[in-house]
Amino acid sequence: RGPHFAPSIGVAKLVGLTFFVVAAGPAGIESAVNAAGGALPALACMVLVPLVYCLPMALLSSELSSKYARTGGVIEWCQTLGKNVGAVNGYLHFFYNIIDNALYPSCCCDYLSRIEPFQALSGGIPRVLFSLFLFCLSAVLNCMGLELVGTSALVFTTLVLLPFLAFMFLGLPSVTWAGLTSLPTDGNTVGASYILPVGVGVCVQPDTNMWYDGAFIDISRLLPTASNGWLALLLTLSGVLSSFGILQAAIGCTGRELYAMAALKHLPFSKPLLKLHRTWGTKGQTEDSAVPVVAIITQALLSSPFVFFQFEYLLGLDGLFTSLTLLLEVVAYINLRMQSRRLSGSDGDLYVGLLDSEADHSTPFISREERERVIEGLEDEVEGYVVPYGILGTIVVCLPLVVVSVAQSLSGGLLNILVILVLMALGLGVYHINIRTGGSAAEADVVLV
């Protein structure tokens, strides 16, 4: 909604941003070795999760984002399901973003408190103040433009990965066939292809009880050439940059989602959120390159108070919100496929998404004239990616996502589910009050400052 922001960053910077949105490095994966019951189950998860969960999610997101190529992203995807469902989806993401953003300053503090001069960040007022400082810093960077955020993400990606490359290189002498095929403490076996940092680390420290959050830092001290702690320090700083990189990318993305909610009039007092500013790096350019500064700052402010909440409680809510938003995205994807018109041709099946939610669906067939017009103007009528193989492709994409989301929702706890239901009811009520008191579900005006 509003202007379609121009692609103002190149592929390399986009890769850097994507890295932090998706993975942000090996830091934090250590406890999976212990929680999974050993190295073999942890390795199996690392292999299966990208295939069973990440790949279907990427395919679904690719098609939806290319069909609904608007600034709001996931906020826009569910609008075709109706205004009420669109509002519920918006508020699910609204509360999810607030909670999710609050997790990463805590992770930064956990890593930084391992360094002796910063041990005060392990708790209390110093931890809270530093967390608030991180919110301010990430908001300022995002307000200065996407170009700067992309550049910093690319630099952070390099700095995050280099210490782990050093860890793997220095740990290679410890890698033996016996180390890769057995673990003395629990008898689990590991495949010969276990060559990632976890694989090297298991050979250096086979005791899975010693695998906890931040274990890479302590395991690095067991390496003969890093026993004095120089690599431990670099891995600690890598963890700090990893967490801050996620926060920086998240504030930029969620700030734009807040902007989209304002454009859809999901929020009261939304007019200030629609202001776009030409900031550093966007001077002299069109409004396509402007930044929703007010929305970004507001998003950071909304997340800041949650640094006072218990990390484990926020993490539980975060997982539940994730599963519910994913279920709605699956429904939106199925709705897109159901709205698609099938064209048969010599080159195979072609699906054309009906982007206009108010399009006439009464005609079940496409006339010859319309078919010829679509084929002649194919580039204009069909934009972006379409998951292949028709119904089979839809099932392959949706089924694992539904299974994972339902399982995670059922494990979220009754109290958390009730909290989310109350929040959704309040959000839907606010939306209807806003509409009745002068708001409109139509696209709102954007002010360029």
Short mmCIF file of C-alpha atoms in Angstrom, two decimals:
data_model
loop_
_atom_site.label_atom_id
_atom_site.label_comp_id
_atom_site.label_asym_id
_atom_site.label_seq_id
_atom_site.Cartn_x
_atom_site.Cartn_y
_atom_site.Cartn_z
CA ARG A 1 0.00 0.00 0.00
CA GLY A 2 1.16 3.50 -0.63
CA PRO A 3 4.29 3.78 -2.74
CA HIS A 4 6.13 0.70 -3.88
CA PHE A 5 9.59 1.29 -2.41
CA ALA A 6 12.29 1.12 -5.05
CA PRO A 7 14.86 -1.69 -4.94
CA SER A 8 17.52 0.62 -3.55
CA ILE A 9 20.04 -2.07 -2.54
CA GLY A 10 21.99 -4.54 -4.62
CA VAL A 11 22.04 -8.31 -4.46
CA ALA A 12 25.03 -8.50 -2.09
CA LYS A 13 23.40 -6.23 0.49
CA LEU A 14 20.11 -8.07 0.13
CA VAL A 15 21.97 -11.32 0.85
CA GLY A 16 23.39 -9.73 4.00
CA LEU A 17 19.94 -8.69 5.19
CA THR A 18 18.49 -12.09 4.34
CA PHE A 19 21.29 -13.80 6.26
CA PHE A 20 20.25 -12.07 9.48
CA VAL A 21 16.53 -12.49 8.91
CA VAL A 22 16.94 -16.24 8.29
CA ALA A 23 19.93 -17.57 10.26
CA ALA A 24 22.48 -15.01 11.52
CA GLY A 25 25.22 -17.59 11.95
CA PRO A 26 25.88 -20.69 14.09
CA ALA A 27 25.67 -18.80 17.41
CA GLY A 28 22.82 -20.17 19.51
CA ILE A 29 22.68 -23.60 17.87
CA GLU A 30 24.84 -25.23 20.54
CA SER A 31 22.04 -26.18 22.94
CA ALA A 32 20.34 -28.14 20.14
CA VAL A 33 23.01 -30.84 20.48
CA ASN A 34 22.07 -31.34 24.12
CA ALA A 35 18.32 -30.74 23.76
CA ALA A 36 18.04 -33.17 20.84
CA GLY A 37 19.65 -35.89 22.91
CA GLY A 38 22.96 -35.93 21.12
CA ALA A 39 24.76 -34.98 17.96
CA LEU A 40 22.94 -37.38 15.61
CA PRO A 41 19.41 -36.06 16.33
CA ALA A 42 20.72 -32.49 16.16
CA LEU A 43 22.34 -33.20 12.79
CA ALA A 44 19.16 -34.84 11.53
CA CYS A 45 17.21 -31.71 12.47
CA MET A 46 19.73 -29.49 10.69
CA VAL A 47 19.28 -31.55 7.54
CA LEU A 48 15.50 -32.04 7.72
CA VAL A 49 14.34 -28.62 8.89
CA PRO A 50 15.55 -26.78 5.76
CA LEU A 51 13.86 -29.40 3.56
CA VAL A 52 10.63 -29.89 5.50
CA TYR A 53 10.05 -26.35 6.78
CA CYS A 54 12.35 -23.74 5.21
CA LEU A 55 12.00 -24.81 1.57
CA PRO A 56 8.16 -24.88 1.62
CA MET A 57 8.17 -21.55 3.45
CA ALA A 58 10.48 -20.06 0.83
CA LEU A 59 8.30 -21.33 -2.02
CA LEU A 60 5.11 -20.03 -0.39
CA SER A 61 6.67 -16.65 0.37
CA SER A 62 8.10 -16.34 -3.14
CA GLU A 63 4.75 -16.79 -4.83
CA LEU A 64 2.76 -14.64 -2.40
CA SER A 65 5.29 -11.81 -2.37
CA SER A 66 5.52 -11.76 -6.17
CA LYS A 67 1.73 -11.77 -6.60
CA TYR A 68 1.19 -9.14 -3.89
CA ALA A 69 4.34 -7.09 -4.45
CA ARG A 70 3.53 -4.32 -1.99
CA THR A 71 5.37 -2.63 0.83
CA GLY A 72 3.39 -4.39 3.56
CA GLY A 73 4.50 -7.89 2.64
CA VAL A 74 2.82 -10.38 4.97
CA ILE A 75 0.37 -7.71 6.14
CA GLU A 76 -1.02 -7.54 2.60
CA TRP A 77 -1.19 -11.27 1.88
CA CYS A 78 -4.31 -11.94 3.95
CA GLN A 79 -6.31 -8.93 2.74
CA THR A 80 -7.93 -11.08 0.04
CA LEU A 81 -9.43 -13.27 2.79
CA GLY A 82 -11.63 -10.40 3.92
CA LYS A 83 -11.24 -7.24 5.96
CA ASN A 84 -11.74 -8.95 9.32
CA VAL A 85 -9.22 -11.71 8.60
CA GLY A 86 -6.85 -9.09 7.24
CA ALA A 87 -7.17 -7.12 10.48
CA VAL A 88 -6.60 -10.24 12.61
CA ASN A 89 -3.51 -11.08 10.55
CA GLY A 90 -2.27 -7.51 10.95
CA TYR A 91 -2.63 -7.56 14.72
CA LEU A 92 -1.08 -11.03 14.98
CA HIS A 93 2.00 -9.63 13.28
CA PHE A 94 1.76 -6.42 15.30
CA PHE A 95 2.05 -8.21 18.65
CA TYR A 96 4.43 -10.83 17.30
CA ASN A 97 6.84 -8.15 16.07
CA ILE A 98 6.76 -6.34 19.39
CA ILE A 99 7.64 -9.50 21.31
CA ASP A 100 10.12 -10.92 18.80
CA ASN A 101 12.14 -7.70 18.61
CA ALA A 102 12.51 -7.68 22.40
CA LEU A 103 14.39 -11.00 22.39
CA TYR A 104 17.53 -9.89 20.57
CA PRO A 105 18.88 -7.20 22.93
CA SER A 106 18.77 -9.85 25.65
CA CYS A 107 20.87 -12.18 23.48
CA CYS A 108 23.36 -9.36 22.88
CA CYS A 109 23.69 -8.81 26.62
CA ASP A 110 24.16 -12.51 27.29
CA TYR A 111 27.11 -12.69 24.92
CA LEU A 112 28.65 -9.37 25.89
CA SER A 113 28.44 -10.16 29.61
CA ARG A 114 30.96 -12.97 29.02
CA ILE A 115 33.62 -10.31 28.54
CA GLU A 116 35.00 -9.21 31.91
CA PRO A 117 34.49 -5.42 31.58
CA PHE A 118 30.83 -6.00 30.60
CA GLN A 119 29.81 -8.58 33.20
CA ALA A 120 27.36 -6.09 34.71
CA LEU A 121 25.16 -6.65 31.65
CA SER A 122 24.16 -10.06 32.98
CA GLY A 123 21.23 -8.47 34.80
CA GLY A 124 19.74 -5.47 36.54
CA ILE A 125 19.61 -1.85 35.43
CA PRO A 126 22.76 -1.97 33.22
CA ARG A 127 21.20 -4.77 31.16
CA VAL A 128 17.96 -2.82 30.68
CA LEU A 129 19.74 0.41 29.78
CA PHE A 130 22.01 -1.32 27.27
CA SER A 131 19.01 -3.07 25.71
CA LEU A 132 17.28 0.29 25.27
CA PHE A 133 20.46 1.68 23.74
CA LEU A 134 20.46 -1.16 21.18
CA PHE A 135 16.87 -0.33 20.23
CA CYS A 136 17.84 3.31 19.72
CA LEU A 137 20.89 2.41 17.66
CA SER A 138 19.00 0.01 15.39
CA ALA A 139 16.21 2.57 14.88
CA VAL A 140 18.70 5.32 14.00
CA LEU A 141 20.48 3.10 11.46
CA ASN A 142 17.20 2.15 9.81
CA CYS A 143 16.03 5.77 9.71
CA MET A 144 19.19 6.67 7.81
CA GLY A 145 18.08 4.52 4.91
CA LEU A 146 18.00 0.97 3.63
CA GLU A 147 21.30 1.44 1.78
CA LEU A 148 23.17 1.93 5.06
CA VAL A 149 21.36 -0.98 6.71
CA GLY A 150 22.26 -3.24 3.78
CA THR A 151 25.90 -2.18 3.92
CA SER A 152 26.15 -2.78 7.67
CA ALA A 153 24.40 -6.15 7.30
CA LEU A 154 26.96 -7.21 4.69
CA VAL A 155 29.85 -6.14 6.97
CA PHE A 156 28.25 -7.86 9.99
CA THR A 157 27.78 -11.07 7.98
CA THR A 158 31.51 -11.19 7.26
CA LEU A 159 32.45 -10.44 10.88
CA VAL A 160 30.00 -13.03 12.22
CA LEU A 161 31.25 -15.86 10.00
CA LEU A 162 35.02 -15.27 10.13
CA PRO A 163 35.50 -16.46 13.75
CA PHE A 164 33.59 -19.66 13.01
CA LEU A 165 35.70 -20.27 9.92
CA ALA A 166 38.76 -19.89 12.15
CA PHE A 167 37.16 -22.27 14.68
CA MET A 168 36.64 -24.92 12.01
CA PHE A 169 40.13 -24.48 10.54
CA LEU A 170 41.87 -24.71 13.92
CA GLY A 171 39.68 -27.63 14.97
CA LEU A 172 40.36 -29.73 11.86
CA PRO A 173 43.31 -31.56 13.48
CA SER A 174 40.91 -32.81 16.16
CA VAL A 175 38.51 -34.26 13.59
CA THR A 176 38.97 -38.04 13.38
CA TRP A 177 36.81 -40.81 12.02
CA ALA A 178 36.30 -42.07 15.56
CA GLY A 179 35.22 -38.62 16.63
CA LEU A 180 32.76 -38.38 13.77
CA THR A 181 31.26 -41.81 14.29
CA SER A 182 30.94 -42.04 18.07
CA LEU A 183 30.22 -40.00 21.14
CA PRO A 184 31.51 -41.55 24.38
CA THR A 185 28.87 -40.01 26.62
CA ASP A 186 25.71 -41.24 24.90
CA GLY A 187 26.67 -43.58 22.09
CA ASN A 188 25.18 -41.47 19.33
CA THR A 189 26.81 -41.61 15.91
CA VAL A 190 27.41 -38.83 13.47
CA GLY A 191 27.61 -39.00 9.70
CA ALA A 192 30.89 -38.45 7.91
CA SER A 193 29.47 -35.29 6.31
CA TYR A 194 29.23 -33.56 9.70
CA ILE A 195 31.72 -30.87 8.73
CA LEU A 196 29.95 -27.74 9.98
CA PRO A 197 31.07 -25.95 13.19
CA VAL A 198 28.97 -28.35 15.26
CA GLY A 199 30.78 -31.32 13.71
CA VAL A 200 34.20 -29.90 14.51
CA GLY A 201 33.01 -28.88 17.96
CA VAL A 202 31.71 -32.38 18.76
CA CYS A 203 35.13 -33.82 17.96
CA VAL A 204 36.80 -31.24 20.22
CA GLN A 205 34.20 -31.61 23.00
CA PRO A 206 32.29 -34.92 22.70
CA ASP A 207 30.45 -34.47 26.03
CA THR A 208 26.98 -33.30 24.96
CA ASN A 209 26.31 -32.09 28.51
CA MET A 210 28.81 -29.35 27.79
CA TRP A 211 26.79 -28.10 24.82
CA TYR A 212 24.73 -25.13 25.93
CA ASP A 213 24.09 -21.62 24.64
CA GLY A 214 27.47 -20.05 24.00
CA ALA A 215 29.30 -23.39 24.17
CA PHE A 216 31.36 -22.59 21.07
CA ILE A 217 33.11 -19.91 23.12
CA ASP A 218 34.15 -22.34 25.86
CA ILE A 219 34.97 -25.17 23.43
CA SER A 220 37.32 -22.88 21.49
CA ARG A 221 39.53 -22.66 24.61
CA LEU A 222 40.18 -26.41 24.24
CA LEU A 223 41.93 -25.81 20.93
CA PRO A 224 45.72 -25.82 21.50
CA THR A 225 46.28 -22.71 19.37
CA ALA A 226 43.43 -20.77 21.01
CA SER A 227 43.79 -21.77 24.65
CA ASN A 228 44.65 -18.19 25.66
CA GLY A 229 41.12 -17.06 24.74
CA TRP A 230 41.69 -14.94 21.63
CA LEU A 231 39.26 -17.03 19.57
CA ALA A 232 36.78 -17.12 22.46
CA LEU A 233 36.74 -13.31 22.41
CA LEU A 234 36.14 -13.24 18.65
CA LEU A 235 33.34 -15.79 18.94
CA THR A 236 31.77 -13.72 21.71
CA LEU A 237 31.83 -10.61 19.56
CA SER A 238 30.43 -12.69 16.71
CA GLY A 239 27.47 -13.61 18.91
CA VAL A 240 26.93 -9.95 19.81
CA LEU A 241 26.99 -8.86 16.15
CA SER A 242 24.75 -11.78 15.20
CA SER A 243 22.06 -10.74 17.69
CA PHE A 244 22.34 -7.05 16.84
CA GLY A 245 22.24 -7.82 13.12
CA ILE A 246 18.94 -9.64 13.62
CA LEU A 247 17.59 -6.71 15.64
CA GLN A 248 18.65 -4.19 13.01
CA ALA A 249 17.01 -6.15 10.19
CA ALA A 250 13.90 -6.85 12.28
CA ILE A 251 13.30 -3.20 13.19
CA GLY A 252 13.51 -2.22 9.52
CA CYS A 253 11.12 -4.96 8.38
CA THR A 254 8.60 -4.62 11.20
CA GLY A 255 8.62 -0.84 10.95
CA ARG A 256 7.47 -1.15 7.35
CA GLU A 257 4.79 -3.65 8.40
CA LEU A 258 3.54 -1.07 10.90
CA TYR A 259 3.47 1.45 8.05
CA ALA A 260 1.34 -0.98 6.01
CA MET A 261 -1.09 -1.44 8.91
CA ALA A 262 -1.46 2.32 9.11
CA ALA A 263 -2.14 2.51 5.37
CA LEU A 264 -4.88 -0.10 5.80
CA LYS A 265 -6.34 1.84 8.75
CA HIS A 266 -5.87 -1.09 11.12
CA LEU A 267 -4.46 1.27 13.72
CA PRO A 268 -5.93 4.35 15.39
CA PHE A 269 -4.05 7.65 15.04
CA SER A 270 -2.32 6.18 12.00
CA LYS A 271 -1.76 9.38 10.02
CA PRO A 272 1.68 10.17 11.52
CA LEU A 273 2.84 6.63 10.70
CA LEU A 274 2.25 7.30 7.00
CA LYS A 275 4.87 10.03 6.79
CA LEU A 276 7.82 9.18 4.58
CA HIS A 277 11.09 11.05 5.02
CA ARG A 278 13.95 11.60 2.65
CA THR A 279 16.82 10.74 4.94
CA TRP A 280 20.58 10.37 4.58
CA GLY A 281 21.19 8.35 1.43
CA THR A 282 17.80 9.23 -0.11
CA LYS A 283 18.19 12.99 -0.63
CA GLY A 284 17.17 14.10 -4.07
CA GLN A 285 15.46 10.80 -4.87
CA THR A 286 11.78 10.10 -5.39
CA GLU A 287 9.34 9.02 -2.71
CA ASP A 288 10.00 5.41 -3.73
CA SER A 289 13.29 5.60 -1.80
CA ALA A 290 11.91 7.47 1.21
CA VAL A 291 11.88 5.88 4.67
CA PRO A 292 8.89 5.46 7.04
CA VAL A 293 10.84 7.06 9.88
CA VAL A 294 7.91 7.54 12.27
CA ALA A 295 6.78 3.93 11.84
CA ILE A 296 10.32 2.61 12.45
CA ILE A 297 10.79 4.70 15.60
CA THR A 298 7.33 3.72 16.85
CA GLN A 299 8.10 0.04 16.35
CA ALA A 300 11.31 0.35 18.37
CA LEU A 301 9.48 2.21 21.14
CA LEU A 302 6.71 -0.39 21.30
CA SER A 303 9.20 -3.24 21.71
CA SER A 304 11.42 -1.48 24.27
CA PRO A 305 9.27 -2.04 27.41
CA PHE A 306 9.33 -5.79 26.86
CA VAL A 307 13.00 -5.98 27.80
CA PHE A 308 11.66 -6.11 31.38
CA PHE A 309 9.81 -9.37 30.70
CA GLN A 310 11.21 -12.84 31.32
CA PHE A 311 13.03 -14.13 28.25
CA GLU A 312 11.56 -17.65 28.41
CA TYR A 313 7.98 -16.33 28.57
CA LEU A 314 8.52 -14.06 25.58
CA LEU A 315 10.12 -16.94 23.68
CA GLY A 316 7.03 -19.12 24.29
CA LEU A 317 4.67 -16.40 23.07
CA ASP A 318 6.96 -15.75 20.12
CA GLY A 319 6.74 -19.36 18.95
CA LEU A 320 2.96 -19.41 19.30
CA PHE A 321 2.54 -16.18 17.35
CA THR A 322 4.84 -17.59 14.65
CA SER A 323 2.72 -20.71 14.20
CA LEU A 324 -0.57 -18.76 14.04
CA THR A 325 0.72 -16.22 11.52
CA LEU A 326 2.10 -19.06 9.41
CA LEU A 327 -1.28 -20.80 9.38
CA LEU A 328 -2.90 -17.63 8.05
CA GLU A 329 -0.21 -17.33 5.39
CA VAL A 330 -0.95 -20.90 4.29
CA VAL A 331 -4.66 -20.04 4.03
CA ALA A 332 -3.80 -16.94 1.99
CA TYR A 333 -1.64 -19.05 -0.31
CA ILE A 334 -4.39 -21.63 -0.83
CA ASN A 335 -6.82 -18.77 -1.50
CA LEU A 336 -4.45 -17.39 -4.14
CA ARG A 337 -4.31 -20.79 -5.82
CA MET A 338 -8.10 -21.11 -5.70
CA GLN A 339 -8.45 -17.67 -7.27
CA SER A 340 -6.02 -18.58 -10.03
CA ARG A 341 -7.23 -19.22 -13.56
CA ARG A 342 -5.80 -22.10 -15.46
CA LEU A 343 -4.60 -21.60 -19.01
CA SER A 344 -3.71 -24.64 -21.09
CA GLY A 345 -1.11 -24.21 -23.80
CA SER A 346 1.59 -26.03 -25.66
CA ASP A 347 4.11 -24.98 -23.04
CA GLY A 348 2.15 -26.51 -20.13
CA ASP A 349 -0.09 -25.09 -17.42
CA LEU A 350 0.01 -21.43 -16.55
CA TYR A 351 -1.63 -19.95 -13.48
CA VAL A 352 -2.59 -16.30 -13.47
CA GLY A 353 -3.33 -14.83 -10.01
CA LEU A 354 -6.32 -12.55 -9.65
CA LEU A 355 -4.65 -9.70 -7.76
CA ASP A 356 -7.79 -7.61 -7.42
CA SER A 357 -9.81 -8.94 -4.48
CA GLU A 358 -12.97 -7.46 -6.00
CA ALA A 359 -12.51 -9.15 -9.39
CA ASP A 360 -15.49 -10.91 -10.96
CA HIS A 361 -15.25 -14.65 -10.29
CA SER A 362 -18.58 -15.54 -11.92
CA THR A 363 -17.13 -16.67 -15.23
CA PRO A 364 -15.57 -20.13 -14.82
CA PHE A 365 -13.79 -20.15 -18.18
CA ILE A 366 -11.46 -17.81 -20.00
CA SER A 367 -12.52 -16.69 -23.44
CA ARG A 368 -10.25 -17.13 -26.45
CA GLU A 369 -9.84 -13.36 -26.72
CA GLU A 370 -8.80 -13.04 -23.09
CA ARG A 371 -6.44 -15.99 -23.42
CA GLU A 372 -4.75 -14.39 -26.42
CA ARG A 373 -4.53 -11.05 -24.63
CA VAL A 374 -2.89 -12.66 -21.59
CA ILE A 375 -0.40 -14.59 -23.73
CA GLU A 376 0.49 -11.48 -25.73
CA GLY A 377 1.00 -9.41 -22.60
CA LEU A 378 2.41 -12.20 -20.47
CA GLU A 379 5.03 -10.07 -18.75
CA ASP A 380 2.40 -7.57 -17.64
CA GLU A 381 -0.22 -10.09 -16.56
CA VAL A 382 1.95 -12.66 -14.80
CA GLU A 383 4.52 -11.33 -12.38
CA GLY A 384 7.01 -13.29 -10.36
CA TYR A 385 7.26 -16.87 -9.28
CA VAL A 386 4.65 -19.64 -9.36
CA VAL A 387 5.20 -22.94 -7.52
CA PRO A 388 5.12 -25.68 -10.18
CA TYR A 389 3.14 -28.93 -10.38
CA GLY A 390 -0.29 -27.43 -9.65
CA ILE A 391 -2.24 -29.14 -6.86
CA LEU A 392 0.64 -31.47 -6.01
CA GLY A 393 2.96 -28.50 -5.57
CA THR A 394 0.40 -26.80 -3.34
CA ILE A 395 0.11 -29.90 -1.14
CA VAL A 396 3.89 -30.32 -0.88
CA VAL A 397 4.24 -26.67 0.17
CA CYS A 398 1.30 -26.45 2.58
CA LEU A 399 1.18 -29.82 4.34
CA PRO A 400 4.49 -29.65 6.26
CA LEU A 401 3.86 -26.02 7.24
CA VAL A 402 0.41 -26.88 8.59
CA VAL A 403 1.74 -29.87 10.54
CA VAL A 404 4.56 -27.83 12.10
CA SER A 405 2.27 -24.89 12.91
CA VAL A 406 -0.46 -27.02 14.50
CA ALA A 407 2.09 -28.98 16.57
CA GLN A 408 3.71 -25.77 17.78
CA SER A 409 0.33 -24.20 18.55
CA LEU A 410 -0.77 -27.21 20.62
CA SER A 411 2.46 -27.07 22.61
CA GLY A 412 2.12 -23.33 23.26
CA GLY A 413 0.20 -23.72 26.50
CA LEU A 414 -3.41 -22.84 27.29
CA LEU A 415 -2.52 -19.58 29.04
CA ASN A 416 -0.54 -18.26 26.09
CA ILE A 417 -3.33 -19.22 23.69
CA LEU A 418 -5.87 -17.35 25.84
CA VAL A 419 -3.60 -14.29 25.94
CA ILE A 420 -3.34 -14.26 22.16
CA LEU A 421 -7.10 -14.73 21.70
CA VAL A 422 -7.76 -11.75 23.99
CA LEU A 423 -5.23 -9.63 22.10
CA MET A 424 -6.80 -10.57 18.76
CA ALA A 425 -10.28 -9.70 20.04
CA LEU A 426 -9.00 -6.32 21.23
CA GLY A 427 -7.25 -5.71 17.91
CA LEU A 428 -10.36 -6.55 15.90
CA GLY A 429 -12.41 -4.30 18.15
CA VAL A 430 -9.98 -1.42 17.70
CA TYR A 431 -10.10 -1.90 13.94
CA HIS A 432 -13.91 -1.70 13.80
CA ILE A 433 -14.01 1.30 16.13
CA ASN A 434 -11.44 3.01 13.94
CA ILE A 435 -13.52 2.35 10.82
CA ARG A 436 -16.75 3.59 12.42
CA THR A 437 -15.15 6.75 13.74
CA GLY A 438 -13.91 7.97 10.40
CA GLY A 439 -11.21 5.52 9.36
CA SER A 440 -11.33 3.70 6.07
CA ALA A 441 -10.12 0.35 4.91
CA ALA A 442 -9.10 1.93 1.65
CA GLU A 443 -5.52 2.88 0.96
CA ALA A 444 -4.57 5.95 2.98
CA ASP A 445 -2.75 9.03 1.75
CA VAL A 446 1.02 9.13 2.15
CA VAL A 447 2.81 12.29 3.17
CA LEU A 448 6.34 12.83 1.88
CA VAL A 449 8.42 15.02 4.18
#
